[in-house]
Amino acid sequence: MKPKIVLFLLGMFLHLISCKDNAMKPNPALATIDFLRGDLLLCGSGQFGELKFSLSCNYETRADFDLAVALLHSFQYTDAEKAFVKVIDADPNCPMAYWGVAMSIYHAAWFPPSEKDLKKGRQVLAVAKELSMDEKQRDYINAIDVFYTDWQNVDHSTRAKRFEMEMEKIHLKYPEDVEAAIFYTLALYSTRDRTGKEYKNEQKAGKILESLFEENPNHPGIAHYIIHNYDNPVLAHKGLETARRYAKIAPSSSHAQHMPSHIFTRLGIWEESIESNIQSAESARCYKQALNINDGFFEELHAIDYLVYAYLQQGDNTRAEQQYNAIKTATAIYPLNVTAVMYPIAAIPSRLALENKNWKRAANLQLQETGLDWGKFPWQKAIHHFAKALGASHTKDYALAEEEIKTLTKLHQLMIAENDPSQFIQVNQVEIQLKTAQAWLFFTRKDVENGLAFMQEAVAIERKTSLHPLTPGDVLPAMELLGDMLLEMNKPDEALIAYEENLSKTAKRFNGIYGAAKAAKNSGNLEKATHYFKQLIELTKNSNSVRREVEEAKEFIAHS
């Protein structure tokens, strides 16, 4: 062989080796990013739905990438990130894997990311933007990048809106891209009007998702986001069919087992809500076992909050207390970075006292120790002080009631001072609780005029405030409490109007139905009284309820 040919072939060989080495050499910046790694915690059969994202990279990593996206769609963010990082480790030049990590720490439908996560998102996307990619991949990377850009100076809501606008561009540019449409609807949900009740974004998103569902019947994101967008009293009926399908689409997801109960709760379908959350809690315990923790686990606590609420609406105190007993001794919670994990810790004991009008129990509630500073969770902490304030007023411990109202006032002022647009619902809810507590303090002190005025102010705020998606319902709705006050004032006709308005928004509530029956009876409307008392008996027929209201209903029907 001629020397020139030998040198040429040797040069080509060395060049190929060099290219290969360069391709496989990891970016040094990756070592500075605190990626989540480790085995995925996939309980059950490991089924999280079916999808195929056309923008995955190497064929060898496609299954991991699609699993990561499926986990992302069911809000299993920790495992989603691990799965995307697995793709990065196998193919560090895959830009969409970095996109997936950035999406996994955004938590679009949840609370805003922490400062640590925002810094991480910038790091991850800085690496991604240096990679070679096609135009469509670049569009996806740039879309999520606008959320993390200048996060130190631009508020969360503005950056979320930027992301929504970029996802709309991608959806319109690539109308055949199912994932683009789905992630656009998630972006719409994240920027919805959180206090209003027109549900413009939710209806727009729902229309897009419904158009995709028939051809993608096992896609976890479509079903999941339909439920989220219809999780309100106005649109809930549109999500019932989907709610009954989602758990079967992603049977291994604890969140997928739970989410249908949001629709069941809005519609007052308590048996299905209970079954949904029993399955969700069981799935969550599987994850606890895999994590080797005994702490209060968010998914389990969230499911139990919904279970307690559903059992209470059936008048089933026994089963509600059993659920509370399962978590009330937890002295630590997991994960620590989920703000929402503190909500059920405060809400569940408050519900048990208030729904039963057990004012002494409410006045003597103690905050459960979790190892975290309750002062950092003003919204959740306010629920506890609201319950104590109502309990104190009704037991005529006015000094305690005043003390609790002062605490509520401070918590409300603290939340206002934070000036966080993503917390508008929570701020309004604390204000409703504050005015309600003030109303009942006046009322129980025989200052009826001020009591009624404050109660009506609370109702006015409640009318324009949407329910937070985390909660199955307020521990006691202001409108229902207005009905209680009017009934005590011997104004049964006005009380009936209040109860019925509340029932139109919070279907089949035990206290609302009983209140409506009592108001109708006292006003002489025996037809309506019969209707509501029968409804109360039907509501509680499978619960062996021992609440006195059920006995009263049975006696009325027996003698009517």
XYZ file of C-alpha atoms in Angstrom:
560
model
C 0.000 0.000 0.000
C 1.334 3.431 -0.911
C 2.606 5.607 1.965
C 0.135 8.441 1.148
C -2.841 6.067 1.315
C -1.596 4.633 4.607
C -1.230 8.106 6.066
C -4.676 9.083 4.777
C -6.353 6.012 6.302
C -4.490 6.509 9.588
C -5.602 10.128 9.643
C -9.221 9.145 9.007
C -9.082 6.515 11.757
C -7.673 9.005 14.257
C -10.307 11.566 13.209
C -13.123 9.066 13.766
C -11.733 8.098 17.148
C -11.467 11.770 18.039
C -15.092 12.445 16.961
C -16.307 9.468 18.915
C -14.403 10.591 21.990
C -15.778 14.095 21.627
C -19.345 12.817 21.199
C -19.216 10.677 24.307
C -17.262 13.094 26.460
C -19.684 14.545 29.037
C -20.060 18.294 29.336
C -18.134 19.418 32.447
C -21.104 21.627 33.363
C -23.178 18.520 34.013
C -21.059 17.727 37.058
C -22.215 20.965 38.701
C -25.945 20.154 38.369
C -27.651 18.374 41.249
C -29.521 15.845 39.127
C -31.788 13.281 40.756
C -30.561 9.796 40.008
C -31.375 6.302 41.186
C -33.868 3.549 40.690
C -37.354 4.601 39.688
C -40.053 3.874 42.268
C -42.635 2.240 40.049
C -45.181 0.447 42.178
C -47.754 -1.939 40.822
C -47.483 -3.084 37.225
C -45.460 -0.060 36.124
C -48.188 1.117 33.749
C -48.459 4.869 33.350
C -50.364 5.108 30.088
C -49.379 5.128 26.429
C -47.679 7.851 24.415
C -45.005 8.362 21.814
C -43.118 11.634 21.801
C -41.592 12.110 18.351
C -38.806 14.309 19.698
C -36.947 11.639 21.651
C -33.317 11.175 20.625
C -31.485 7.841 20.266
C -33.657 4.850 19.525
C -32.087 3.037 22.483
C -33.348 5.687 24.920
C -36.839 6.094 23.470
C -38.592 3.804 25.955
C -36.984 5.619 28.908
C -37.854 8.982 27.396
C -41.501 8.078 26.819
C -41.763 6.681 30.364
C -40.298 9.928 31.690
C -42.917 11.953 29.802
C -45.697 9.675 31.062
C -44.479 10.143 34.644
C -44.339 13.894 34.044
C -47.967 13.844 32.890
C -49.025 12.135 36.131
C -47.064 14.641 38.246
C -44.604 12.026 39.528
C -41.959 14.678 39.215
C -39.153 13.012 41.161
C -39.247 9.834 39.107
C -39.799 11.800 35.916
C -36.557 13.682 36.515
C -34.721 10.452 37.310
C -35.958 8.955 34.051
C -34.917 12.012 32.010
C -31.492 11.979 33.702
C -31.176 8.316 32.768
C -31.580 9.432 29.155
C -28.983 12.169 29.646
C -26.503 9.664 31.092
C -27.009 7.406 28.076
C -27.132 10.226 25.521
C -25.749 13.516 26.881
C -26.363 15.185 23.511
C -30.146 14.686 23.662
C -31.597 18.201 24.127
C -35.117 17.003 24.934
C -33.882 15.102 27.979
C -32.737 18.424 29.443
C -36.101 19.913 28.483
C -37.689 17.087 30.477
C -35.664 17.880 33.602
C -36.628 21.555 33.350
C -40.297 20.577 32.993
C -40.047 18.173 35.931
C -38.945 20.900 38.334
C -41.403 23.520 37.030
C -44.484 21.829 38.580
C -46.797 23.856 36.332
C -50.045 22.964 38.124
C -48.607 23.049 41.632
C -46.838 25.576 43.800
C -44.023 27.661 42.235
C -40.546 26.083 42.133
C -38.095 26.877 44.888
C -35.099 29.148 44.355
C -32.934 26.039 44.250
C -35.030 24.552 41.448
C -35.046 27.815 39.496
C -31.246 27.937 39.596
C -31.132 24.312 38.530
C -33.479 24.977 35.620
C -31.204 27.721 34.313
C -28.180 25.447 34.564
C -29.883 22.561 32.789
C -31.157 24.706 29.931
C -27.802 26.462 29.523
C -26.287 23.062 28.732
C -29.183 22.120 26.440
C -28.949 25.284 24.356
C -25.332 24.506 23.457
C -26.302 21.179 21.870
C -27.029 20.503 18.228
C -30.784 20.149 17.596
C -33.444 20.581 14.950
C -35.838 23.520 14.766
C -38.675 21.811 16.615
C -36.478 20.739 19.497
C -35.104 24.270 19.675
C -38.661 25.599 19.907
C -39.412 23.329 22.870
C -36.172 24.281 24.636
C -36.770 27.997 24.093
C -40.356 27.700 25.336
C -39.449 26.373 28.772
C -36.365 28.603 28.873
C -38.535 31.739 29.033
C -39.931 30.509 32.340
C -36.483 30.311 33.949
C -35.023 33.422 32.315
C -34.451 36.335 34.720
C -36.340 34.543 37.485
C -34.641 36.730 40.098
C -36.366 39.865 38.758
C -39.558 38.669 37.068
C -42.426 37.204 39.092
C -43.696 33.652 38.693
C -47.003 34.575 37.057
C -45.341 36.658 34.347
C -42.875 33.898 33.531
C -45.660 31.288 33.488
C -47.579 33.478 31.042
C -44.476 33.720 28.842
C -44.271 29.945 28.766
C -47.955 29.679 27.881
C -47.493 32.074 24.947
C -44.492 30.115 23.662
C -46.387 26.820 23.925
C -49.267 28.335 21.986
C -46.832 29.211 19.185
C -45.552 25.622 19.116
C -49.109 24.242 19.127
C -50.074 26.446 16.170
C -46.803 25.813 14.329
C -47.030 22.022 14.684
C -50.778 21.251 14.754
C -50.112 17.526 14.299
C -47.968 17.354 17.454
C -50.161 15.818 20.161
C -47.675 16.563 22.949
C -47.443 20.216 21.924
C -51.215 20.515 22.269
C -51.234 18.735 25.625
C -48.425 20.779 27.147
C -50.103 23.936 25.844
C -53.242 23.023 27.797
C -51.110 22.476 30.905
C -49.647 25.948 30.391
C -53.174 27.361 30.052
C -54.130 25.714 33.318
C -51.075 27.151 35.075
C -52.071 30.719 34.050
C -55.810 30.407 34.674
C -57.663 33.049 36.672
C -57.299 31.518 40.119
C -59.901 33.687 41.805
C -62.508 34.242 39.106
C -65.267 31.888 38.050
C -65.484 32.372 34.274
C -63.037 29.495 33.654
C -61.921 30.820 30.244
C -58.566 29.036 30.177
C -60.084 25.845 31.553
C -62.754 25.726 28.856
C -60.239 26.462 26.110
C -57.897 23.750 27.374
C -60.747 21.275 27.836
C -61.905 21.730 24.241
C -58.403 20.983 22.913
C -57.992 17.933 25.138
C -61.389 16.478 24.292
C -60.544 16.727 20.582
C -57.445 14.585 21.187
C -58.924 11.959 23.512
C -60.742 9.792 20.981
C -57.581 9.044 18.966
C -55.406 8.836 22.097
C -57.644 6.983 24.586
C -54.779 5.765 26.812
C -52.773 8.972 27.002
C -52.260 9.895 30.684
C -51.804 13.617 30.122
C -55.036 14.109 28.196
C -57.175 12.428 30.860
C -55.306 14.057 33.729
C -55.539 17.606 32.414
C -59.204 17.273 31.477
C -59.895 16.502 35.136
C -57.812 19.434 36.358
C -59.468 21.892 33.995
C -62.956 20.673 34.868
C -62.272 20.568 38.603
C -64.817 23.240 39.488
C -68.584 23.363 40.136
C -69.406 24.776 36.695
C -67.533 22.289 34.489
C -67.256 19.184 36.686
C -70.067 17.335 34.890
C -68.015 17.468 31.678
C -65.206 15.528 33.342
C -67.188 12.621 34.810
C -66.581 10.124 31.981
C -62.867 10.939 31.940
C -62.672 10.649 35.731
C -63.975 7.103 35.497
C -61.296 6.221 32.913
C -58.112 7.886 34.162
C -57.294 5.431 36.960
C -57.350 2.570 34.441
C -55.076 4.447 32.029
C -52.276 4.881 34.602
C -52.950 2.219 37.268
C -49.460 2.470 38.773
C -49.752 6.168 39.574
C -51.036 7.063 43.046
C -51.959 10.481 41.692
C -53.933 8.916 38.843
C -55.888 6.859 41.352
C -56.673 10.011 43.323
C -57.434 12.592 40.608
C -60.847 11.179 39.597
C -62.066 11.963 43.104
C -61.753 15.680 42.343
C -64.639 15.325 39.898
C -66.543 12.913 42.147
C -66.188 15.399 45.027
C -67.456 18.350 42.980
C -70.509 16.290 42.006
C -71.079 14.762 45.438
C -70.522 11.182 44.232
C -69.128 10.078 47.574
C -68.909 6.302 47.096
C -66.718 6.659 44.005
C -64.637 9.345 45.682
C -64.032 7.014 48.621
C -63.053 4.089 46.397
C -60.729 6.315 44.376
C -58.885 7.553 47.457
C -58.676 4.166 49.150
C -56.814 2.962 46.059
C -54.687 6.106 45.980
C -53.722 5.779 49.658
C -52.819 2.106 49.156
C -50.667 3.005 46.154
C -48.998 5.767 48.174
C -48.140 3.269 50.924
C -46.420 1.134 48.306
C -44.229 4.126 47.478
C -43.575 4.746 51.173
C -42.378 1.181 51.525
C -40.145 1.551 48.476
C -38.726 4.765 49.931
C -38.276 3.033 53.301
C -39.967 5.854 55.183
C -42.555 5.927 57.965
C -43.251 9.649 57.624
C -46.476 11.317 56.614
C -46.264 10.959 52.818
C -47.914 13.676 50.702
C -49.871 11.425 48.336
C -51.236 9.416 51.252
C -52.112 12.514 53.286
C -53.802 14.107 50.284
C -55.906 10.993 49.668
C -56.849 10.787 53.354
C -57.973 14.432 53.367
C -60.406 13.597 50.551
C -61.451 10.386 52.288
C -62.234 12.189 55.533
C -64.215 14.807 53.644
C -66.242 12.170 51.780
C -66.949 10.109 54.888
C -68.107 13.228 56.750
C -70.567 14.024 53.959
C -72.046 10.566 54.520
C -72.262 11.255 58.235
C -69.757 8.462 58.816
C -67.693 9.728 61.732
C -66.331 6.275 62.546
C -64.518 5.807 59.252
C -63.465 9.458 59.137
C -61.823 9.109 62.556
C -60.137 5.862 61.471
C -58.483 7.678 58.589
C -57.326 10.471 60.887
C -55.912 7.959 63.371
C -53.707 6.582 60.586
C -51.804 9.854 60.197
C -52.177 11.885 63.388
C -49.099 10.377 65.029
C -46.781 11.247 62.122
C -44.034 13.451 63.510
C -42.284 13.959 60.183
C -43.485 14.454 56.622
C -42.161 13.675 53.175
C -41.197 15.322 50.930
C -40.130 18.392 52.853
C -40.149 20.625 49.764
C -43.861 20.136 49.000
C -45.689 23.057 50.584
C -49.011 21.329 50.054
C -48.091 18.489 52.410
C -48.958 20.672 55.419
C -52.503 21.334 54.225
C -54.103 18.001 55.219
C -52.240 18.034 58.552
C -54.129 21.220 59.448
C -57.378 20.545 57.597
C -58.276 17.011 58.686
C -58.627 17.560 62.466
C -60.368 20.884 61.781
C -62.899 19.175 59.501
C -63.661 16.486 62.072
C -64.501 19.096 64.699
C -66.285 21.692 62.571
C -68.371 19.400 60.349
C -69.817 17.856 63.525
C -70.329 21.236 65.207
C -68.208 19.864 68.040
C -67.250 23.308 69.267
C -65.439 22.137 72.371
C -63.198 19.899 70.287
C -62.571 22.741 67.853
C -61.602 25.149 70.630
C -59.088 22.661 72.028
C -57.342 21.673 68.788
C -53.552 21.438 68.918
C -51.273 21.774 65.898
C -49.611 18.492 65.035
C -45.824 18.582 65.314
C -44.189 17.686 62.011
C -40.620 18.832 62.431
C -41.329 21.885 60.275
C -41.968 25.470 61.314
C -45.712 26.141 61.050
C -44.910 29.843 60.748
C -43.732 29.190 57.203
C -47.159 27.884 56.213
C -49.593 30.736 56.957
C -52.412 29.459 54.710
C -52.419 26.026 56.301
C -51.935 27.390 59.816
C -54.901 29.726 59.357
C -57.260 26.750 59.008
C -56.306 25.601 62.490
C -56.839 29.037 64.048
C -60.131 29.474 62.193
C -61.425 26.237 63.699
C -60.298 27.266 67.179
C -61.887 30.718 66.792
C -65.265 29.253 65.842
C -65.030 26.718 68.638
C -64.139 29.385 71.190
C -66.990 31.696 70.169
C -69.583 28.916 70.337
C -68.335 27.776 73.769
C -68.321 31.415 74.892
C -64.589 31.483 75.543
C -64.421 34.994 74.143
C -60.841 35.680 75.253
C -59.623 32.688 73.269
C -61.757 33.699 70.287
C -60.214 37.178 70.293
C -56.720 35.687 70.531
C -57.364 33.377 67.573
C -58.794 36.245 65.513
C -55.647 38.276 66.210
C -53.570 35.359 64.951
C -55.730 35.062 61.830
C -55.315 38.792 61.211
C -51.509 38.515 61.432
C -51.446 35.524 59.090
C -53.625 37.352 56.582
C -51.421 40.460 56.731
C -48.322 38.321 56.289
C -49.732 36.740 53.143
C -50.773 40.117 51.732
C -47.272 41.475 52.351
C -45.761 38.598 50.359
C -47.680 39.943 47.337
C -47.515 36.617 45.508
C -50.031 36.488 42.619
C -50.004 32.680 42.715
C -51.367 32.849 46.282
C -54.489 34.943 45.573
C -56.897 32.096 46.323
C -55.168 31.341 49.617
C -55.175 35.022 50.625
C -58.894 35.258 49.900
C -59.625 32.065 51.795
C -57.856 33.357 54.902
C -59.780 36.623 54.621
C -63.039 34.644 54.410
C -62.032 32.718 57.534
C -61.095 35.920 59.344
C -64.393 37.650 58.609
C -66.344 34.496 59.449
C -64.576 34.172 62.797
C -65.281 37.852 63.530
C -68.917 37.370 62.509
C -69.537 34.531 64.949
C -67.755 36.290 67.779
C -70.120 39.252 67.349
C -73.122 36.975 66.903
C -72.498 34.804 69.961
C -72.059 38.009 71.990
C -75.585 38.993 70.871
C -74.371 41.706 68.494
C -76.516 40.294 65.709
C -76.215 43.270 63.380
C -72.407 43.204 63.197
C -72.370 39.415 63.161
C -74.610 39.283 60.106
C -72.718 42.098 58.380
C -69.351 40.348 58.733
C -70.866 37.043 57.649
C -72.256 38.655 54.503
C -68.849 40.181 53.774
C -67.279 36.722 54.016
C -69.910 35.343 51.632
C -69.276 38.154 49.132
C -65.578 37.209 48.972
C -66.386 33.501 48.747
C -68.723 34.109 45.784
C -65.845 35.504 43.719
C -63.153 33.068 44.874
C -62.554 29.699 43.250
C -61.828 26.684 45.392
C -58.144 25.811 45.581
C -57.473 22.582 43.607
C -55.626 21.069 46.555
C -58.673 20.918 48.799
C -61.855 18.836 48.545
C -63.721 21.741 50.106
C -63.538 24.489 52.674
C -63.626 23.161 56.222
C -66.948 25.030 56.446
C -68.280 27.150 53.553
C -69.163 30.759 54.412
C -72.497 30.542 52.592
C -73.491 27.488 54.627
C -72.524 29.293 57.837
C -74.631 32.268 56.747
C -77.537 29.832 56.496
C -76.794 28.639 60.041
C -76.778 32.212 61.316
C -80.036 33.124 59.576
C -81.655 29.979 60.941
C -80.637 30.952 64.475
C -82.091 34.409 63.789
C -85.408 32.711 62.978
C -85.224 33.719 59.325
C -85.810 30.290 57.745
C -86.809 31.600 54.305
C -83.538 33.507 53.940
C -81.610 30.597 55.442
C -83.074 28.228 52.860
C -81.903 30.506 50.042
C -78.364 30.488 51.491
C -78.268 26.717 51.918
C -79.555 26.077 48.414
C -77.067 28.511 46.872
C -74.257 26.708 48.629
C -75.535 23.268 47.593
C -75.526 24.407 43.972
C -71.754 24.864 44.274
C -70.831 22.180 46.814
C -73.066 19.256 45.958
C -74.550 16.902 48.553
C -72.919 18.306 51.661
C -74.363 16.702 54.791
C -74.706 19.957 56.740
C -76.049 21.839 53.735
C -78.779 19.277 53.087
C -79.731 19.124 56.756
C -79.734 22.923 57.005
C -81.978 23.209 53.936
C -84.363 20.602 55.382
C -84.510 22.381 58.732
C -85.018 25.798 57.124
C -87.761 24.461 54.864
C -89.494 22.802 57.822
C -89.335 25.979 59.933
C -90.715 28.069 57.081
C -93.642 25.697 56.610
C -92.464 24.392 53.252
C -93.127 20.744 54.060
C -92.626 19.591 50.467
C -89.059 20.870 50.402
C -88.435 19.687 53.928
C -89.469 16.186 52.885
C -87.273 16.390 49.793
C -84.163 17.333 51.762
C -84.756 15.005 54.702
C -85.164 12.104 52.256
C -81.970 13.196 50.533
C -80.144 13.131 53.887
C -81.397 9.606 54.582
C -80.330 8.464 51.106
C -76.936 10.142 51.527
C -76.209 8.225 54.743
C -77.876 4.872 54.041
C -74.597 2.944 53.644
C -72.681 4.606 56.458
C -74.438 3.472 59.646
C -74.371 7.102 60.690
C -75.216 7.867 64.303
C -75.517 11.607 63.818
C -78.616 13.053 65.434
C -79.549 14.867 62.218
C -80.197 11.528 60.504
C -82.461 10.412 63.331
C -84.338 13.692 63.053
C -84.764 13.134 59.318
C -86.141 9.630 59.852
C -88.570 10.837 62.498
C -89.822 13.626 60.231
C -90.400 11.271 57.295
C -92.096 8.715 59.548
C -94.607 11.310 60.747
C -95.098 13.249 57.540
